[in-house]
């Protein structure tokens, strides 16, 4: 993860929209278009990204997603997600 002023979680680079494999979904993650596998929940997406759910807040289509809903919330075509991590210090 990175320590940017906007505190968004660093995530590995994804595929570009023109490289969409059959069955993939295009989403926007932290302002970047990426391709992900179909059938993922938000919790599954975080796992694929190597992001610890306890250390982030997820905004899904402009709504903060409760941690207990991460596994039950599917990732769909054109979803917009922001993953923001906690930063300690003062």
mmCIF file with all atom_site columns, C-alpha atoms in Angstrom:
data_model
loop_
_atom_site.group_PDB
_atom_site.id
_atom_site.type_symbol
_atom_site.label_atom_id
_atom_site.label_alt_id
_atom_site.label_comp_id
_atom_site.label_asym_id
_atom_site.label_entity_id
_atom_site.label_seq_id
_atom_site.pdbx_PDB_ins_code
_atom_site.Cartn_x
_atom_site.Cartn_y
_atom_site.Cartn_z
_atom_site.occupancy
_atom_site.B_iso_or_equiv
_atom_site.pdbx_formal_charge
_atom_site.auth_seq_id
_atom_site.auth_comp_id
_atom_site.auth_asym_id
_atom_site.auth_atom_id
_atom_site.pdbx_PDB_model_num
ATOM 1  C CA . UNK A 1 1  ? 0.000   0.000   0.000   1.00 0.00 ? 1  UNK A CA 1
ATOM 2  C CA . UNK A 1 2  ? 1.101   3.536   -0.537  1.00 0.00 ? 2  UNK A CA 1
ATOM 3  C CA . UNK A 1 3  ? 0.985   6.583   1.662   1.00 0.00 ? 3  UNK A CA 1
ATOM 4  C CA . UNK A 1 4  ? -0.503  9.145   -0.745  1.00 0.00 ? 4  UNK A CA 1
ATOM 5  C CA . UNK A 1 5  ? -2.191  12.310  0.472   1.00 0.00 ? 5  UNK A CA 1
ATOM 6  C CA . UNK A 1 6  ? -5.501  10.919  -0.798  1.00 0.00 ? 6  UNK A CA 1
ATOM 7  C CA . UNK A 1 7  ? -4.814  7.691   1.146   1.00 0.00 ? 7  UNK A CA 1
ATOM 8  C CA . UNK A 1 8  ? -6.163  5.369   -1.549  1.00 0.00 ? 8  UNK A CA 1
ATOM 9  C CA . UNK A 1 9  ? -4.798  1.861   -1.320  1.00 0.00 ? 9  UNK A CA 1
ATOM 10 C CA . UNK A 1 10 ? -2.194  0.908   -3.861  1.00 0.00 ? 10 UNK A CA 1
ATOM 11 C CA . UNK A 1 11 ? -3.353  -1.968  -6.003  1.00 0.00 ? 11 UNK A CA 1
ATOM 12 C CA . UNK A 1 12 ? -1.507  -3.895  -8.689  1.00 0.00 ? 12 UNK A CA 1
ATOM 13 C CA . UNK A 1 13 ? -2.003  -2.700  -12.264 1.00 0.00 ? 13 UNK A CA 1
ATOM 14 C CA . UNK A 1 14 ? -4.862  -4.405  -14.068 1.00 0.00 ? 14 UNK A CA 1
ATOM 15 C CA . UNK A 1 15 ? -5.647  -5.079  -17.687 1.00 0.00 ? 15 UNK A CA 1
ATOM 16 C CA . UNK A 1 16 ? -6.709  -2.304  -19.986 1.00 0.00 ? 16 UNK A CA 1
ATOM 17 C CA . UNK A 1 17 ? -10.270 -2.256  -21.304 1.00 0.00 ? 17 UNK A CA 1
ATOM 18 C CA . UNK A 1 18 ? -9.075  -3.208  -24.810 1.00 0.00 ? 18 UNK A CA 1
ATOM 19 C CA . UNK A 1 19 ? -7.488  -6.377  -23.370 1.00 0.00 ? 19 UNK A CA 1
ATOM 20 C CA . UNK A 1 20 ? -10.745 -7.706  -21.917 1.00 0.00 ? 20 UNK A CA 1
ATOM 21 C CA . UNK A 1 21 ? -10.692 -11.504 -21.875 1.00 0.00 ? 21 UNK A CA 1
ATOM 22 C CA . UNK A 1 22 ? -13.936 -13.328 -22.573 1.00 0.00 ? 22 UNK A CA 1
ATOM 23 C CA . UNK A 1 23 ? -16.064 -13.265 -19.442 1.00 0.00 ? 23 UNK A CA 1
ATOM 24 C CA . UNK A 1 24 ? -14.204 -10.409 -17.724 1.00 0.00 ? 24 UNK A CA 1
ATOM 25 C CA . UNK A 1 25 ? -15.736 -7.272  -16.250 1.00 0.00 ? 25 UNK A CA 1
ATOM 26 C CA . UNK A 1 26 ? -14.524 -3.704  -16.625 1.00 0.00 ? 26 UNK A CA 1
ATOM 27 C CA . UNK A 1 27 ? -14.637 -1.688  -13.409 1.00 0.00 ? 27 UNK A CA 1
ATOM 28 C CA . UNK A 1 28 ? -13.090 1.526   -12.162 1.00 0.00 ? 28 UNK A CA 1
ATOM 29 C CA . UNK A 1 29 ? -10.850 0.979   -9.139  1.00 0.00 ? 29 UNK A CA 1
ATOM 30 C CA . UNK A 1 30 ? -9.296  4.027   -7.469  1.00 0.00 ? 30 UNK A CA 1
ATOM 31 C CA . UNK A 1 31 ? -9.864  6.035   -10.640 1.00 0.00 ? 31 UNK A CA 1
ATOM 32 C CA . UNK A 1 32 ? -8.313  3.470   -13.002 1.00 0.00 ? 32 UNK A CA 1
ATOM 33 C CA . UNK A 1 33 ? -10.216 1.247   -15.429 1.00 0.00 ? 33 UNK A CA 1
ATOM 34 C CA . UNK A 1 34 ? -9.302  -2.398  -14.947 1.00 0.00 ? 34 UNK A CA 1
ATOM 35 C CA . UNK A 1 35 ? -10.552 -5.795  -15.965 1.00 0.00 ? 35 UNK A CA 1
ATOM 36 C CA . UNK A 1 36 ? -11.471 -8.361  -13.321 1.00 0.00 ? 36 UNK A CA 1
ATOM 37 C CA . UNK A 1 37 ? -12.921 -11.844 -13.364 1.00 0.00 ? 37 UNK A CA 1
ATOM 38 C CA . UNK A 1 38 ? -16.672 -12.321 -13.280 1.00 0.00 ? 38 UNK A CA 1
ATOM 39 C CA . UNK A 1 39 ? -18.218 -13.757 -10.150 1.00 0.00 ? 39 UNK A CA 1
ATOM 40 C CA . UNK A 1 40 ? -16.069 -11.902 -7.624  1.00 0.00 ? 40 UNK A CA 1
ATOM 41 C CA . UNK A 1 41 ? -17.447 -10.389 -4.473  1.00 0.00 ? 41 UNK A CA 1
ATOM 42 C CA . UNK A 1 42 ? -15.851 -7.213  -3.154  1.00 0.00 ? 42 UNK A CA 1
ATOM 43 C CA . UNK A 1 43 ? -14.102 -9.404  -0.538  1.00 0.00 ? 43 UNK A CA 1
ATOM 44 C CA . UNK A 1 44 ? -12.816 -11.650 -3.342  1.00 0.00 ? 44 UNK A CA 1
ATOM 45 C CA . UNK A 1 45 ? -11.538 -8.641  -5.252  1.00 0.00 ? 45 UNK A CA 1
ATOM 46 C CA . UNK A 1 46 ? -9.679  -7.402  -2.168  1.00 0.00 ? 46 UNK A CA 1
ATOM 47 C CA . UNK A 1 47 ? -8.161  -10.868 -1.716  1.00 0.00 ? 47 UNK A CA 1
ATOM 48 C CA . UNK A 1 48 ? -6.977  -10.921 -5.350  1.00 0.00 ? 48 UNK A CA 1
ATOM 49 C CA . UNK A 1 49 ? -5.420  -7.503  -4.827  1.00 0.00 ? 49 UNK A CA 1
ATOM 50 C CA . UNK A 1 50 ? -3.676  -8.615  -1.628  1.00 0.00 ? 50 UNK A CA 1
ATOM 51 C CA . UNK A 1 51 ? -5.530  -5.982  0.409   1.00 0.00 ? 51 UNK A CA 1
ATOM 52 C CA . UNK A 1 52 ? -6.449  -6.745  4.037   1.00 0.00 ? 52 UNK A CA 1
ATOM 53 C CA . UNK A 1 53 ? -10.157 -5.854  4.504   1.00 0.00 ? 53 UNK A CA 1
ATOM 54 C CA . UNK A 1 54 ? -9.630  -4.818  8.134   1.00 0.00 ? 54 UNK A CA 1
ATOM 55 C CA . UNK A 1 55 ? -7.216  -2.090  7.001   1.00 0.00 ? 55 UNK A CA 1
ATOM 56 C CA . UNK A 1 56 ? -9.395  -0.399  4.368   1.00 0.00 ? 56 UNK A CA 1
ATOM 57 C CA . UNK A 1 57 ? -12.708 1.279   3.769   1.00 0.00 ? 57 UNK A CA 1
ATOM 58 C CA . UNK A 1 58 ? -14.411 0.440   0.483   1.00 0.00 ? 58 UNK A CA 1
ATOM 59 C CA . UNK A 1 59 ? -16.672 2.822   -1.377  1.00 0.00 ? 59 UNK A CA 1
ATOM 60 C CA . UNK A 1 60 ? -18.808 0.904   -3.871  1.00 0.00 ? 60 UNK A CA 1
ATOM 61 C CA . UNK A 1 61 ? -20.716 3.025   -6.396  1.00 0.00 ? 61 UNK A CA 1
ATOM 62 C CA . UNK A 1 62 ? -20.487 6.096   -4.141  1.00 0.00 ? 62 UNK A CA 1
ATOM 63 C CA . UNK A 1 63 ? -21.641 4.315   -0.972  1.00 0.00 ? 63 UNK A CA 1
ATOM 64 C CA . UNK A 1 64 ? -19.455 3.204   1.905   1.00 0.00 ? 64 UNK A CA 1
ATOM 65 C CA . UNK A 1 65 ? -19.698 -0.566  2.113   1.00 0.00 ? 65 UNK A CA 1
ATOM 66 C CA . UNK A 1 66 ? -19.997 -2.043  5.614   1.00 0.00 ? 66 UNK A CA 1
ATOM 67 C CA . UNK A 1 67 ? -17.251 -4.581  6.294   1.00 0.00 ? 67 UNK A CA 1
ATOM 68 C CA . UNK A 1 68 ? -19.840 -7.286  6.983   1.00 0.00 ? 68 UNK A CA 1
ATOM 69 C CA . UNK A 1 69 ? -21.225 -6.782  3.433   1.00 0.00 ? 69 UNK A CA 1
ATOM 70 C CA . UNK A 1 70 ? -17.925 -7.226  1.550   1.00 0.00 ? 70 UNK A CA 1
ATOM 71 C CA . UNK A 1 71 ? -18.480 -10.936 0.935   1.00 0.00 ? 71 UNK A CA 1
ATOM 72 C CA . UNK A 1 72 ? -22.146 -10.536 -0.033  1.00 0.00 ? 72 UNK A CA 1
ATOM 73 C CA . UNK A 1 73 ? -21.620 -7.662  -2.489  1.00 0.00 ? 73 UNK A CA 1
ATOM 74 C CA . UNK A 1 74 ? -20.903 -8.771  -6.059  1.00 0.00 ? 74 UNK A CA 1
ATOM 75 C CA . UNK A 1 75 ? -18.600 -6.853  -8.378  1.00 0.00 ? 75 UNK A CA 1
ATOM 76 C CA . UNK A 1 76 ? -20.505 -5.995  -11.558 1.00 0.00 ? 76 UNK A CA 1
ATOM 77 C CA . UNK A 1 77 ? -19.706 -4.448  -14.936 1.00 0.00 ? 77 UNK A CA 1
ATOM 78 C CA . UNK A 1 78 ? -18.999 -0.686  -14.685 1.00 0.00 ? 78 UNK A CA 1
ATOM 79 C CA . UNK A 1 79 ? -18.853 -0.658  -10.862 1.00 0.00 ? 79 UNK A CA 1
ATOM 80 C CA . UNK A 1 80 ? -16.816 2.171   -9.383  1.00 0.00 ? 80 UNK A CA 1
ATOM 81 C CA . UNK A 1 81 ? -14.810 1.281   -6.281  1.00 0.00 ? 81 UNK A CA 1
ATOM 82 C CA . UNK A 1 82 ? -12.489 3.317   -4.110  1.00 0.00 ? 82 UNK A CA 1
ATOM 83 C CA . UNK A 1 83 ? -10.305 1.462   -1.638  1.00 0.00 ? 83 UNK A CA 1
ATOM 84 C CA . UNK A 1 84 ? -8.956  3.755   1.086   1.00 0.00 ? 84 UNK A CA 1
ATOM 85 C CA . UNK A 1 85 ? -6.539  2.503   3.709   1.00 0.00 ? 85 UNK A CA 1
ATOM 86 C CA . UNK A 1 86 ? -6.067  3.715   7.252   1.00 0.00 ? 86 UNK A CA 1
ATOM 87 C CA . UNK A 1 87 ? -2.990  5.794   7.948   1.00 0.00 ? 87 UNK A CA 1
ATOM 88 C CA . UNK A 1 88 ? -1.631  6.117   11.464  1.00 0.00 ? 88 UNK A CA 1
ATOM 89 C CA . UNK A 1 89 ? 0.337   8.968   12.894  1.00 0.00 ? 89 UNK A CA 1
ATOM 90 C CA . UNK A 1 90 ? -0.336  12.475  13.893  1.00 0.00 ? 90 UNK A CA 1
#
